mmCIF file of C-alpha atoms and ligand atoms in Angstrom:
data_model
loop_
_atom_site.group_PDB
_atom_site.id
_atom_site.type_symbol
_atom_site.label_atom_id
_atom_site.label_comp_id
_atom_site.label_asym_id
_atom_site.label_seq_id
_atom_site.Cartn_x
_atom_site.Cartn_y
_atom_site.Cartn_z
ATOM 1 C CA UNK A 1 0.000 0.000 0.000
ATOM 2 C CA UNK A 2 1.528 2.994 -1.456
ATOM 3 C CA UNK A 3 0.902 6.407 -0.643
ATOM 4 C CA UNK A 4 2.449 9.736 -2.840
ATOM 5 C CA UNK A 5 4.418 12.226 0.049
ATOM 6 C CA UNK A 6 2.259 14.775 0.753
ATOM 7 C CA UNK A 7 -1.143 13.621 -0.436
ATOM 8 C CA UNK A 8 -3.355 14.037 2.358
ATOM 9 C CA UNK A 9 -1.615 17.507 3.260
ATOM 10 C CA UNK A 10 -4.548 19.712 2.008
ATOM 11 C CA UNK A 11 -7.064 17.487 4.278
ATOM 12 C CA UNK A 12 -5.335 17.925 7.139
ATOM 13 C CA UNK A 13 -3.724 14.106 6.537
ATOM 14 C CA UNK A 14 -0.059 13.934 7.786
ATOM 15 C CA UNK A 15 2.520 11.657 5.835
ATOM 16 C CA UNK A 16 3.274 9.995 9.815
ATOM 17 C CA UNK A 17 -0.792 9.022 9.700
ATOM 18 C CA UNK A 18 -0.619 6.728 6.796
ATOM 19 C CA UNK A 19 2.976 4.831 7.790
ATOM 20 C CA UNK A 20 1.084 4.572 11.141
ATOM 21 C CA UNK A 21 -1.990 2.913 9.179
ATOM 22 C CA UNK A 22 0.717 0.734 7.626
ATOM 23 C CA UNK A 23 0.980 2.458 4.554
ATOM 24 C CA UNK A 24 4.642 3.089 2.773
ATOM 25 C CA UNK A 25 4.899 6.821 1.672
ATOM 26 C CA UNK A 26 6.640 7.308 -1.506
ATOM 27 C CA UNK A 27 8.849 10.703 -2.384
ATOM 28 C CA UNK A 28 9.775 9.463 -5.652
ATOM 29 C CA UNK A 29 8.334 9.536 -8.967
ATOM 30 C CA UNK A 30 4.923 7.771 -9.480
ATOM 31 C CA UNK A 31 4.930 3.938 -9.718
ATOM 32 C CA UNK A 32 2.506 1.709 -11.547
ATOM 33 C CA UNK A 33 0.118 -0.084 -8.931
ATOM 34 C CA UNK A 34 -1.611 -3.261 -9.268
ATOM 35 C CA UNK A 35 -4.587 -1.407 -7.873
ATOM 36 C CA UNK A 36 -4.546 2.539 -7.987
ATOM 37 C CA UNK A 37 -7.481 4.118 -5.824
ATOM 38 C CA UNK A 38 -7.587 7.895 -6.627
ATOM 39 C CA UNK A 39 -9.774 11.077 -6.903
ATOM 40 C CA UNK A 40 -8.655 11.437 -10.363
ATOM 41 C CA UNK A 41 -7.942 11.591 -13.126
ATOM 42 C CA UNK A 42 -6.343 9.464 -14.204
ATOM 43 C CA UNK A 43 -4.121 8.202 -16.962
ATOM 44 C CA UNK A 44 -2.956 4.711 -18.228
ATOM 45 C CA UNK A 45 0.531 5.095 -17.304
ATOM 46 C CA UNK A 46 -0.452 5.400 -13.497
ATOM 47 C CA UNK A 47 -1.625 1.480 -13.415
ATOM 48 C CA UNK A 48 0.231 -1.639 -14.087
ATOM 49 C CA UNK A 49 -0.616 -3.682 -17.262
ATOM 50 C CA UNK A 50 -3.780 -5.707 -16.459
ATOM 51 C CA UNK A 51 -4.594 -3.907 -12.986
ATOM 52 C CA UNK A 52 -7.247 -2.117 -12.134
ATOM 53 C CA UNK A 53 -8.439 1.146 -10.805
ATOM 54 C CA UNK A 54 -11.190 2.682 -8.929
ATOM 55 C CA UNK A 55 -11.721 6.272 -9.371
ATOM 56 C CA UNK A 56 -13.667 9.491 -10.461
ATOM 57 C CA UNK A 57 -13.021 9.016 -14.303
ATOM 58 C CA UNK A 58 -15.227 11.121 -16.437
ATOM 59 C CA UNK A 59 -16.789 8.678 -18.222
ATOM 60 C CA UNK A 60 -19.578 10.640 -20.076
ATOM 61 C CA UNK A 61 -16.833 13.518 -20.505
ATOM 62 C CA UNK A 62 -14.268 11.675 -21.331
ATOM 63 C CA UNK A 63 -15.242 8.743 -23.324
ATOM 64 C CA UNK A 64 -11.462 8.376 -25.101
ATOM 65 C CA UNK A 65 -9.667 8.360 -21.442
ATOM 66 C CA UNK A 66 -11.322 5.628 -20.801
ATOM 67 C CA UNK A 67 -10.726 3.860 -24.466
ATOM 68 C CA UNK A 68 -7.105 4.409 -23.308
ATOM 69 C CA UNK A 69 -7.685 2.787 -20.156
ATOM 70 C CA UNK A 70 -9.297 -0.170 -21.708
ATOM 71 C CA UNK A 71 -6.934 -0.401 -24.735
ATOM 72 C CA UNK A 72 -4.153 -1.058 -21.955
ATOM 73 C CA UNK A 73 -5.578 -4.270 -20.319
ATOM 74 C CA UNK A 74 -7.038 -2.060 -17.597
ATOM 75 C CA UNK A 75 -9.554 -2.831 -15.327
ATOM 76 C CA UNK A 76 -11.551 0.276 -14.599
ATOM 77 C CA UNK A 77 -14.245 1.128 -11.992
ATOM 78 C CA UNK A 78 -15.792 4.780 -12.872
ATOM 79 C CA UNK A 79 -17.123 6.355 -9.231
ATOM 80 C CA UNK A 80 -19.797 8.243 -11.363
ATOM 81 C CA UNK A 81 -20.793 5.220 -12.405
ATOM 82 C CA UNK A 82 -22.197 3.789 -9.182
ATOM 83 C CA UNK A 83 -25.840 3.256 -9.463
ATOM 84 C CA UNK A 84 -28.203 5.583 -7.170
ATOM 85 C CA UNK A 85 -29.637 2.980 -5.352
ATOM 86 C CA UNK A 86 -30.292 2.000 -1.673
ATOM 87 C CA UNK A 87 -27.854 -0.816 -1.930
ATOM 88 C CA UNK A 88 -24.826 1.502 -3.444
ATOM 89 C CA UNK A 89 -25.845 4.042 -0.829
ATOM 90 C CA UNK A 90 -22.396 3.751 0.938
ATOM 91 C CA UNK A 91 -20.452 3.975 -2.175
ATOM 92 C CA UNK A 92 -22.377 6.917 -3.630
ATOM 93 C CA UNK A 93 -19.493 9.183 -4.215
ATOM 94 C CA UNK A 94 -21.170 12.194 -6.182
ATOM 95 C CA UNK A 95 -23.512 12.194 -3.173
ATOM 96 C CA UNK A 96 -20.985 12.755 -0.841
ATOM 97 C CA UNK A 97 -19.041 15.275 -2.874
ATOM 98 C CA UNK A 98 -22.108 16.752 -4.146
ATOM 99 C CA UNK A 99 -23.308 17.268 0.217
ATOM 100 C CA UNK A 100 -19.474 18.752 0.391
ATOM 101 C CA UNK A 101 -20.694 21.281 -2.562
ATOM 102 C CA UNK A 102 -23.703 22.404 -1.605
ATOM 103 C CA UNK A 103 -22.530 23.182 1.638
ATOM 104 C CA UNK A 104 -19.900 25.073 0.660
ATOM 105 C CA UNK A 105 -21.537 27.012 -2.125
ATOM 106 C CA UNK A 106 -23.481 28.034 0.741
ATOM 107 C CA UNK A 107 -20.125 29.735 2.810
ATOM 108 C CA UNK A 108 -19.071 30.619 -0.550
ATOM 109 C CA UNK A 109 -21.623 32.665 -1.721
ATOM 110 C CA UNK A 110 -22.116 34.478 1.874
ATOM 111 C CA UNK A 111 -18.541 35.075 2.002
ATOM 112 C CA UNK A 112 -19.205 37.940 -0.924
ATOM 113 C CA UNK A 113 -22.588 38.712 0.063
ATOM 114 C CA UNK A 114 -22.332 42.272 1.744
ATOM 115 C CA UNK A 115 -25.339 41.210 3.899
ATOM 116 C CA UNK A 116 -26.128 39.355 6.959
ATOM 117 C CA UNK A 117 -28.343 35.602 6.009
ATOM 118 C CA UNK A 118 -30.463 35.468 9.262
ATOM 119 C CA UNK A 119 -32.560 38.593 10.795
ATOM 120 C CA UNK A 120 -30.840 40.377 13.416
ATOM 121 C CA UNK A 121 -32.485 42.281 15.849
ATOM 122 C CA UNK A 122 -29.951 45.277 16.755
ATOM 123 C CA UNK A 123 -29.638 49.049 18.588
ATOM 124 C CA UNK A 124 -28.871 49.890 15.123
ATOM 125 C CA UNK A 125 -32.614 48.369 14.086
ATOM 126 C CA UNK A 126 -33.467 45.360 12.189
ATOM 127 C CA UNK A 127 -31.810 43.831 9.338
ATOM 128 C CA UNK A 128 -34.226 41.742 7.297
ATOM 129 C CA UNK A 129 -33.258 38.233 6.294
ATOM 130 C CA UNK A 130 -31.595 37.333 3.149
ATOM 131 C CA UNK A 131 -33.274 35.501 0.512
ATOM 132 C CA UNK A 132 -32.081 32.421 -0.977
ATOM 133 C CA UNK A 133 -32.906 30.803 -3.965
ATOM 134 C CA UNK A 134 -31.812 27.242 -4.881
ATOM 135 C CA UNK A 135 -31.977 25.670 -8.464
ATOM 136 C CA UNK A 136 -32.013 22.330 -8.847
ATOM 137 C CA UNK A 137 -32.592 20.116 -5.632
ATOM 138 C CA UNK A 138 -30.597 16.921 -5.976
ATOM 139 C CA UNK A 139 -28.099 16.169 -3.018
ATOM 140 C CA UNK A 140 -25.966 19.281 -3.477
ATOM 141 C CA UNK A 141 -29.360 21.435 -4.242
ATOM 142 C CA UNK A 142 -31.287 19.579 -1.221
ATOM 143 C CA UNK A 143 -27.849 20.122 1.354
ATOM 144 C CA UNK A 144 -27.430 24.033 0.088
ATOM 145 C CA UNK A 145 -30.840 24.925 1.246
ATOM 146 C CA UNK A 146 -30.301 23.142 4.518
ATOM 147 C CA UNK A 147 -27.489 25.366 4.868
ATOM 148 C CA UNK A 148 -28.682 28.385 4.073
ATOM 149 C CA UNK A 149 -31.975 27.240 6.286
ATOM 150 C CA UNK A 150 -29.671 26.913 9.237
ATOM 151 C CA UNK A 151 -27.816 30.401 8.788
ATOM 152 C CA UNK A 152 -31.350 32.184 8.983
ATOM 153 C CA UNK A 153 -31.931 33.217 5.665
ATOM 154 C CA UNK A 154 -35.467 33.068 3.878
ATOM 155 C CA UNK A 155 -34.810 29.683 1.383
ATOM 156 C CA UNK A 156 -36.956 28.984 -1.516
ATOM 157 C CA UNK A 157 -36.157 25.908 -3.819
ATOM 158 C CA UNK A 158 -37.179 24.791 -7.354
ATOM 159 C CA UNK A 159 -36.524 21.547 -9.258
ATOM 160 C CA UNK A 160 -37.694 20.234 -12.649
ATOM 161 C CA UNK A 161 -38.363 16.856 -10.983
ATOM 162 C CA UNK A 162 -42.187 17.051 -9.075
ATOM 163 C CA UNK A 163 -40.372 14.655 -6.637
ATOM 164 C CA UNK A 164 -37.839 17.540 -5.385
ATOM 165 C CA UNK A 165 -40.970 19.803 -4.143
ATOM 166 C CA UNK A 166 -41.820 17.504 -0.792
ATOM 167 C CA UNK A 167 -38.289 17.183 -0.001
ATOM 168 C CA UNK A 168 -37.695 20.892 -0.719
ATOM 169 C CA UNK A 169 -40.136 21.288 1.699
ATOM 170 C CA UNK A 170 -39.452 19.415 4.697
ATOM 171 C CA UNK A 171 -36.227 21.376 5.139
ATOM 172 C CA UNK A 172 -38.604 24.645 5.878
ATOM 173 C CA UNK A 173 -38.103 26.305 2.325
ATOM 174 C CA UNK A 174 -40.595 27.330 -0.364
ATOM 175 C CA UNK A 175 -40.737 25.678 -3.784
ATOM 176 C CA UNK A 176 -41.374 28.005 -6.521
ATOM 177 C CA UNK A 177 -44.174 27.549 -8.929
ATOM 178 C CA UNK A 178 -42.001 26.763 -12.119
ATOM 179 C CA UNK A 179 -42.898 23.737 -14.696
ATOM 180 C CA UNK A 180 -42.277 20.261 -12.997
ATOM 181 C CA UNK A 181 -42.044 17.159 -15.540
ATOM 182 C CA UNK A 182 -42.888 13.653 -14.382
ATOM 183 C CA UNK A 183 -40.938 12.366 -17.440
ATOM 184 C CA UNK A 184 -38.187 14.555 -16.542
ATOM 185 C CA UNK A 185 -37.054 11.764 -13.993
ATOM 186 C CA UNK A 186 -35.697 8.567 -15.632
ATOM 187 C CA UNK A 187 -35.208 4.532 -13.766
ATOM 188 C CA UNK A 188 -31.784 6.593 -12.031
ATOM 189 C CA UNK A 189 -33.487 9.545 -10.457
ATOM 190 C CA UNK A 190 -32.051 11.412 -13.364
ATOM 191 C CA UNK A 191 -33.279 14.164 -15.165
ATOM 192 C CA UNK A 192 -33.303 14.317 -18.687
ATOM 193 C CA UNK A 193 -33.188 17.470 -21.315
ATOM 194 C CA UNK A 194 -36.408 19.349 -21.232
ATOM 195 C CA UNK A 195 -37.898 20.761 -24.494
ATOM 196 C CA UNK A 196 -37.683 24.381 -25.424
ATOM 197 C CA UNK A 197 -41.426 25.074 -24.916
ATOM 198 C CA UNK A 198 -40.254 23.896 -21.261
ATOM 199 C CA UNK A 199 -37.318 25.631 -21.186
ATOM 200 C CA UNK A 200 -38.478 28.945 -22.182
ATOM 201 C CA UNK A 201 -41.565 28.510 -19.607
ATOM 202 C CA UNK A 202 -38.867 27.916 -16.602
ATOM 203 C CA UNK A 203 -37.318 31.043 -17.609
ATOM 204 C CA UNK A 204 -40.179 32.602 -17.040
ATOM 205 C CA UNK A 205 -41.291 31.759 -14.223
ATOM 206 C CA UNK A 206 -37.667 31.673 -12.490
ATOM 207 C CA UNK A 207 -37.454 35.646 -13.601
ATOM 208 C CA UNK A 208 -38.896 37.251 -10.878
ATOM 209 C CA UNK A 209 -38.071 34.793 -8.233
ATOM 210 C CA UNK A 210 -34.129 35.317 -9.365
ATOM 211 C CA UNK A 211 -35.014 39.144 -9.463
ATOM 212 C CA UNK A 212 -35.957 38.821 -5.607
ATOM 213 C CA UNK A 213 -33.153 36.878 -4.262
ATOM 214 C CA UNK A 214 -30.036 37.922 -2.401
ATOM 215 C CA UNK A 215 -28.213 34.548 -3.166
ATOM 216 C CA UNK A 216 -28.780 32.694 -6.248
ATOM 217 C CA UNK A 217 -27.561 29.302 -5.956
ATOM 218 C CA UNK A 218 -27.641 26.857 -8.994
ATOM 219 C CA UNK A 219 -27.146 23.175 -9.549
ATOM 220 C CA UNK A 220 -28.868 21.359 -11.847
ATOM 221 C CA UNK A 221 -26.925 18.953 -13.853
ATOM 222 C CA UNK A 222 -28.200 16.540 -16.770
ATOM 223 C CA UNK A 223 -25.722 13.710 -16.732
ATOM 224 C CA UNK A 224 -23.500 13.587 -20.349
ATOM 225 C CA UNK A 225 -24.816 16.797 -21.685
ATOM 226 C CA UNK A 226 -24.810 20.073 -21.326
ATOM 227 C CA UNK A 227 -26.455 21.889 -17.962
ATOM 228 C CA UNK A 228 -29.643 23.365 -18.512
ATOM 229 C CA UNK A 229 -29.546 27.525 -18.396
ATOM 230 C CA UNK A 230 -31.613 28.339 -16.017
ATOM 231 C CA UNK A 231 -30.263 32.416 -15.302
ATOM 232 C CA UNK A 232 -30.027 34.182 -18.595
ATOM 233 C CA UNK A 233 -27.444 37.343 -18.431
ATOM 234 C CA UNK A 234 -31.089 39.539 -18.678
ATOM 235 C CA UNK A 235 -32.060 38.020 -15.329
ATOM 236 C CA UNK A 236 -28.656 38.589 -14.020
ATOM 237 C CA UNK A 237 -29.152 42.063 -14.713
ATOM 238 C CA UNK A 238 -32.510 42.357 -12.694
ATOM 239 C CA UNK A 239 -30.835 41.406 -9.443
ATOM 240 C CA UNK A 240 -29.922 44.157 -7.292
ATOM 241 C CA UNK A 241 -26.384 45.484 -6.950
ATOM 242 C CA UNK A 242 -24.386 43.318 -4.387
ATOM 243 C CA UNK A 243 -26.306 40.096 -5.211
ATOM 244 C CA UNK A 244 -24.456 36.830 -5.526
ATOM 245 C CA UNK A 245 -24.788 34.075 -7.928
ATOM 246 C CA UNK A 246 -22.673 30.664 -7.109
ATOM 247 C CA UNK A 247 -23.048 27.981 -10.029
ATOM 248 C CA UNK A 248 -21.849 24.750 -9.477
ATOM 249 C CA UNK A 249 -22.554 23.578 -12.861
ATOM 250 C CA UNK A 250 -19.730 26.093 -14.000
ATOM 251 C CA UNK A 251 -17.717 23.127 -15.154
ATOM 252 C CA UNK A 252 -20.404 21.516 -17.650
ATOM 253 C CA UNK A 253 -21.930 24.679 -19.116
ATOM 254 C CA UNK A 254 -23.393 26.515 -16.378
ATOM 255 C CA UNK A 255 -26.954 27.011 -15.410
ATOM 256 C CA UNK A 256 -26.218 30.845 -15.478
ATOM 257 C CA UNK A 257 -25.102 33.109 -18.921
ATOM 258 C CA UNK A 258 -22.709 34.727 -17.087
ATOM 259 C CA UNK A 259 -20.683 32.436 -15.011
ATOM 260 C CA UNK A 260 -17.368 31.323 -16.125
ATOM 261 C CA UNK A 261 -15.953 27.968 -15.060
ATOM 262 C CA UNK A 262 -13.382 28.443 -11.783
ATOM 263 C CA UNK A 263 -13.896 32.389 -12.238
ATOM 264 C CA UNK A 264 -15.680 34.976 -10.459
ATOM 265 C CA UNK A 265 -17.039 37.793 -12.036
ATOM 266 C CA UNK A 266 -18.890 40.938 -11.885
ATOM 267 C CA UNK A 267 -21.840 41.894 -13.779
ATOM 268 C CA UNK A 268 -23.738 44.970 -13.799
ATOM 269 C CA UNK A 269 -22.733 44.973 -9.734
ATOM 270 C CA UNK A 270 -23.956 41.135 -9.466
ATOM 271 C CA UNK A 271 -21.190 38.768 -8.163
ATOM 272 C CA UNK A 272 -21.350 35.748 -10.251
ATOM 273 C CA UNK A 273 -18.936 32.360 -8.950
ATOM 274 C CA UNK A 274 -18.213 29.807 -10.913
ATOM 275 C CA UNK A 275 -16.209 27.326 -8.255
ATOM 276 C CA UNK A 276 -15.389 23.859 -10.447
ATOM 277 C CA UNK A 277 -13.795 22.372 -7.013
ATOM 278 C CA UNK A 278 -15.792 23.159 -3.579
ATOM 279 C CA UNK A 279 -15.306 19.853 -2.077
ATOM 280 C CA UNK A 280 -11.795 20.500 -1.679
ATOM 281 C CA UNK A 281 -12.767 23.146 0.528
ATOM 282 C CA UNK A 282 -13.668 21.407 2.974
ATOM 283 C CA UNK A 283 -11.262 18.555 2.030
ATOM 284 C CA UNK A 284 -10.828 16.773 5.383
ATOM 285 C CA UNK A 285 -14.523 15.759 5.424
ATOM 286 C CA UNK A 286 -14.669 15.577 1.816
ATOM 287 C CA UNK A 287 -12.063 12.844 1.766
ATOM 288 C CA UNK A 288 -13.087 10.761 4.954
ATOM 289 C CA UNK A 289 -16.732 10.624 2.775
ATOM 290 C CA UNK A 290 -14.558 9.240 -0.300
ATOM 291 C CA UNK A 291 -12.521 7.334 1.294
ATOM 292 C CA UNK A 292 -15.445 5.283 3.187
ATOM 293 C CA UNK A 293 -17.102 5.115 -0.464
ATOM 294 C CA UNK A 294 -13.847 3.619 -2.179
ATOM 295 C CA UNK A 295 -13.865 0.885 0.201
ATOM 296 C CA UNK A 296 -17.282 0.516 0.622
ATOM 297 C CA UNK A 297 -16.922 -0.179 -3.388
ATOM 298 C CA UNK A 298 -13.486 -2.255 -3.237
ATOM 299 C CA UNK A 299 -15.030 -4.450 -0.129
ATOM 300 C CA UNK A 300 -18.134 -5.273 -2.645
ATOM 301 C CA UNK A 301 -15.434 -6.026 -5.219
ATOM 302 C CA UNK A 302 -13.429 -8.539 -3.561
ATOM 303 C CA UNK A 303 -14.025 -11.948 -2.937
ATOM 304 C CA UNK A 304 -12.676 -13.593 0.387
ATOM 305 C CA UNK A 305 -9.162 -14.361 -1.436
ATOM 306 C CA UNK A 306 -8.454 -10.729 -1.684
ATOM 307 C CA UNK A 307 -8.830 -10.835 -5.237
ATOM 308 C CA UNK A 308 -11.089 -9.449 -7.626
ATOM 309 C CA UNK A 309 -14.160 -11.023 -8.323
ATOM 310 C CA UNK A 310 -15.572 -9.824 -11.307
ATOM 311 C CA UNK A 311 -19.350 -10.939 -11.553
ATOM 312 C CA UNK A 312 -20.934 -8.562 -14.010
ATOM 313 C CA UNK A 313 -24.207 -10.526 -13.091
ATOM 314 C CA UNK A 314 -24.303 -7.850 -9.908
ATOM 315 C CA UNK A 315 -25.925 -4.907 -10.478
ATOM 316 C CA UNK A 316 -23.281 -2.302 -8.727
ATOM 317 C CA UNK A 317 -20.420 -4.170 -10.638
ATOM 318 C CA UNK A 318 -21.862 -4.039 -13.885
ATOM 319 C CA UNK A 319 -22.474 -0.962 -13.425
ATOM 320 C CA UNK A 320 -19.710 0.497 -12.088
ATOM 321 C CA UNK A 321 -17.334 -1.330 -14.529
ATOM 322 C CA UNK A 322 -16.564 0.718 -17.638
ATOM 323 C CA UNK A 323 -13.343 -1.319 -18.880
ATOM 324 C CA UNK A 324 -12.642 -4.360 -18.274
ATOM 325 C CA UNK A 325 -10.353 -7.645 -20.552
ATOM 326 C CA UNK A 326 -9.303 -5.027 -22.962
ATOM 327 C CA UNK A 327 -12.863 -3.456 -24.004
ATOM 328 C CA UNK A 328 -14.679 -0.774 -23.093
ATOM 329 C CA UNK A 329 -17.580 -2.422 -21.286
ATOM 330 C CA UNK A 330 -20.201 0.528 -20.417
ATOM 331 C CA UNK A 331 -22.870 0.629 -23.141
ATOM 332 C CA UNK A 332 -23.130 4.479 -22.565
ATOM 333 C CA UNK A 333 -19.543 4.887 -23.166
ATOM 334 C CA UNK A 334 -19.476 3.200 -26.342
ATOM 335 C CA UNK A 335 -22.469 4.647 -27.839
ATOM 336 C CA UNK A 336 -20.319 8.279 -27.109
ATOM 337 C CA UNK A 337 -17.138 6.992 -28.652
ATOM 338 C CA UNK A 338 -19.348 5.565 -31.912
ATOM 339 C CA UNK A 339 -20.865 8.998 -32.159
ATOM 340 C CA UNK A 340 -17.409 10.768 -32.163
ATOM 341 C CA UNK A 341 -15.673 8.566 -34.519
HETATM 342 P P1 NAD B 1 -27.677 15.952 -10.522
HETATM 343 O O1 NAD B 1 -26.408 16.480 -9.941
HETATM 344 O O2 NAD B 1 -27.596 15.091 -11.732
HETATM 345 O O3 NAD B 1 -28.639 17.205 -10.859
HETATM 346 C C1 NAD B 1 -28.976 18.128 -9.842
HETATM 347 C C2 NAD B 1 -30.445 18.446 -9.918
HETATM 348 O O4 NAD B 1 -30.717 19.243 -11.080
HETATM 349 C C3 NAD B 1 -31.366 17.224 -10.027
HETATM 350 O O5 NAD B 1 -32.240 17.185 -8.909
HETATM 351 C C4 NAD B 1 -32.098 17.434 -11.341
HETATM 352 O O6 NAD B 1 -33.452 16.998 -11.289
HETATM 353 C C5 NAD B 1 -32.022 18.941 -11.499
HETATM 354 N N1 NAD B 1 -32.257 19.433 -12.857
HETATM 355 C C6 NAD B 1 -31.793 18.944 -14.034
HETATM 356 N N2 NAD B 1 -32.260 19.664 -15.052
HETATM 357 C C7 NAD B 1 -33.021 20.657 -14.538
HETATM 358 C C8 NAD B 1 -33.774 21.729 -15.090
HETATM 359 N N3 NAD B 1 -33.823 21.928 -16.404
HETATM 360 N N4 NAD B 1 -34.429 22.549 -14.251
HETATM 361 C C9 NAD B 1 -34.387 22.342 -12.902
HETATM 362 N N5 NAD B 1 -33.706 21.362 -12.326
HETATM 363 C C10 NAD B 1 -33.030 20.515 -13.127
HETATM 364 O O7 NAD B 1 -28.547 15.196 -9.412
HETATM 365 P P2 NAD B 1 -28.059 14.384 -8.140
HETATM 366 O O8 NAD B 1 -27.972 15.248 -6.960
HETATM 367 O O9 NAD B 1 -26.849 13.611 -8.535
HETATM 368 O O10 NAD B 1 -29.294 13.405 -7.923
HETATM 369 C C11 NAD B 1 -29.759 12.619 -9.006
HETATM 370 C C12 NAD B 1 -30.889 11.746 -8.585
HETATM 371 O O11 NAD B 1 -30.423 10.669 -7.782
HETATM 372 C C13 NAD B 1 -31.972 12.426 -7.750
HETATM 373 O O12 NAD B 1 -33.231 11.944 -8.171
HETATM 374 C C14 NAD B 1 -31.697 11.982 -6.348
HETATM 375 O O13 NAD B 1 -32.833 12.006 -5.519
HETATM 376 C C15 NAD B 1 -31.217 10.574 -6.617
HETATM 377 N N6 NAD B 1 -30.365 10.040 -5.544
HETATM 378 C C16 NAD B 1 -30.705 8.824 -5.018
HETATM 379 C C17 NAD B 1 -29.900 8.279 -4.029
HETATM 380 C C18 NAD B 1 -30.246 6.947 -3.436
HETATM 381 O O14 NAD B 1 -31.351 6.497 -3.552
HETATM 382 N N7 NAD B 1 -29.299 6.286 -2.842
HETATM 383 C C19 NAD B 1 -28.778 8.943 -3.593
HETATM 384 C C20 NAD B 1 -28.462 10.169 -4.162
HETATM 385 C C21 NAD B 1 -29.268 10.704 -5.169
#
């Protein structure tokens, strides 16, 4: 067990911590592993021929990485892959980075807000709450409100799934009136595209709720494609002065016109954030969650020799596994690399 100098230094992780777990820590140059476990990414050279690796790989994003992966005898496990169900719960790794994110969009965005979130009673008179608006209310949606809830600020909540409204709810916010789809949701919990009739109707009704807020906070994500725009640079401009915007789908498109992946900037006196990294902000936690998930995954993996068992009759393996005997094994995968060639 092999771990790079340094690695857990962000996290608060000391090099003496992992030779006390009974881990060797390595100053030199990478070496290939039988089994690399990582964050990611990661490239072919990193793992021996015909070993395997268990990491956040992109799949959807980066179909050809994992072509490469495959075309080298690799075994690869994709964490994004991990079905959402009850039975994955404890390997559910985009939950637990996406609870890390919505949190700390929450700090983020209240860190440039020149306002207080809760309602303050002073000698210098009251300050009225601030007012919070959440798009898209999957884990990192459903964990910012709950933050923002718990700071005092006035929360309100909208998803395109009708399923988000109860749990928007029963964390004391407000779910706007916008157009819900039942067919938005697929088998995952996923939502799909909506169509432009749709789209132009959330805009819509999202105008004057965006108008109103202090703290715009978006998140809605369509697995493989692009993420749905949900804050056009008009509605940006109808915010008053001082308002904040923090979009954490930045990375894949961004839910707001303005925003600009890992940049923030100023429009027309709105602060818009683009953070592509938040969980790293609070890396300790983030990484105790991963860590738990990678072996919660690798324990499920292997069979009481130690070794891999690969039985792509299970559900969480098949699914999971996106290279494996020299082929690319995910059907989603392949379909994107067909397109592109
Ligand atoms: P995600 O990151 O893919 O997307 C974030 C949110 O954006 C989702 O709630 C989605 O509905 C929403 N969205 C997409 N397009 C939108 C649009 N045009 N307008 C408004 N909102 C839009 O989602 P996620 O947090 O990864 O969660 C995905 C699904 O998995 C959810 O249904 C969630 O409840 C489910 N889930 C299940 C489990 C479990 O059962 N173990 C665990 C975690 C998540």
């Amino acid at each position: 067990m092999v771990v790079p100098a340094g690695a857990g230094s962000a996290a608060g992780f000391r090099d003496e911590d992992y030779r006390n777990a009974g881990a060797e820590v390595d100053d030199g140059p990478a070496r290939e592993a039988d089994l690399v476990l990582a964050v990611g990414p990661v490239t072919a050279g990193d793992v021996a021929p015909t070993g395997a690796v268990i990491s956040f790989l992109d799949p959807l994003g980066d179909p050809a990485g994992i072509a490469a992966l495959a075309g080298a005898g690799i075994t690869a496990f994709a964490m994004e892959a991990i079905p959402r169900t009850t039975l994955a719960q404890s390997m559910d790794a985009l939950s637990s980075q996406a609870t890390s994110a919505g949190y700390e969009a929450v700090l983020a965005g209240a860190a440039q807000l020149p306002r207080f979130l809760p309602m303050m009673m002073t000698a210098a008179g009251t300050i009225r709450p601030a007012k919070v608006l959440v798009l898209g209310a999957g884990v990192a949606g459903l964990t910012a409100i709950a933050t923002a809830r718990r700071l005092g600020a006035i929360v309100a909540g909208y998803d395109i799934r009708p399923a988000a409204r109860e749990q928007v709810e029963s964390l004391g916010a407000t779910f706007v009136g916008g157009p819900v789809e039942e067919s938005a949701e697929d088998a995952g919990g996923y939502a799909g595209a909506v169509t432009e009739d749709t789209r132009q109707a959330q805009l819509e009704a999202l105008a004057t709720h965006v108008a109103a807020a202090d703290l715009v906070i978006t998140t809605a994500q369509v697995p493989g494609r692009e993420a749905p725009l949900l804050v056009t640079t008009e509605m940006v401009e109808a915010m008053a002065p001082g308002s904040v915007v923090v979009d954490l789908a930045a990375a894949s498109g961004g839910n707001c016109e303005v925003s600009a992946p890992d940049r923030t900037v100023v429009h027309h006196g709105v602060t818009v954030m683009g953070p592509v990294d938040l969980p790293s902000r609070t890396a300790g936690h983030s990484s105790d969650m991963y860590s738990r998930n990678v072996v919660s995954l690798l324990t499920h993996l292997t069979g009481e020799d130690g070794m891999l068992a690969m039985d792509m009759d299970d559900e969480i393996t098949a699914a999971a596994c996106v290279a494996h005997d020299g082929a690319v094994v995910s059907e989603r995968v392949r379909a994107l690399l067909e397109e592109g060639s």
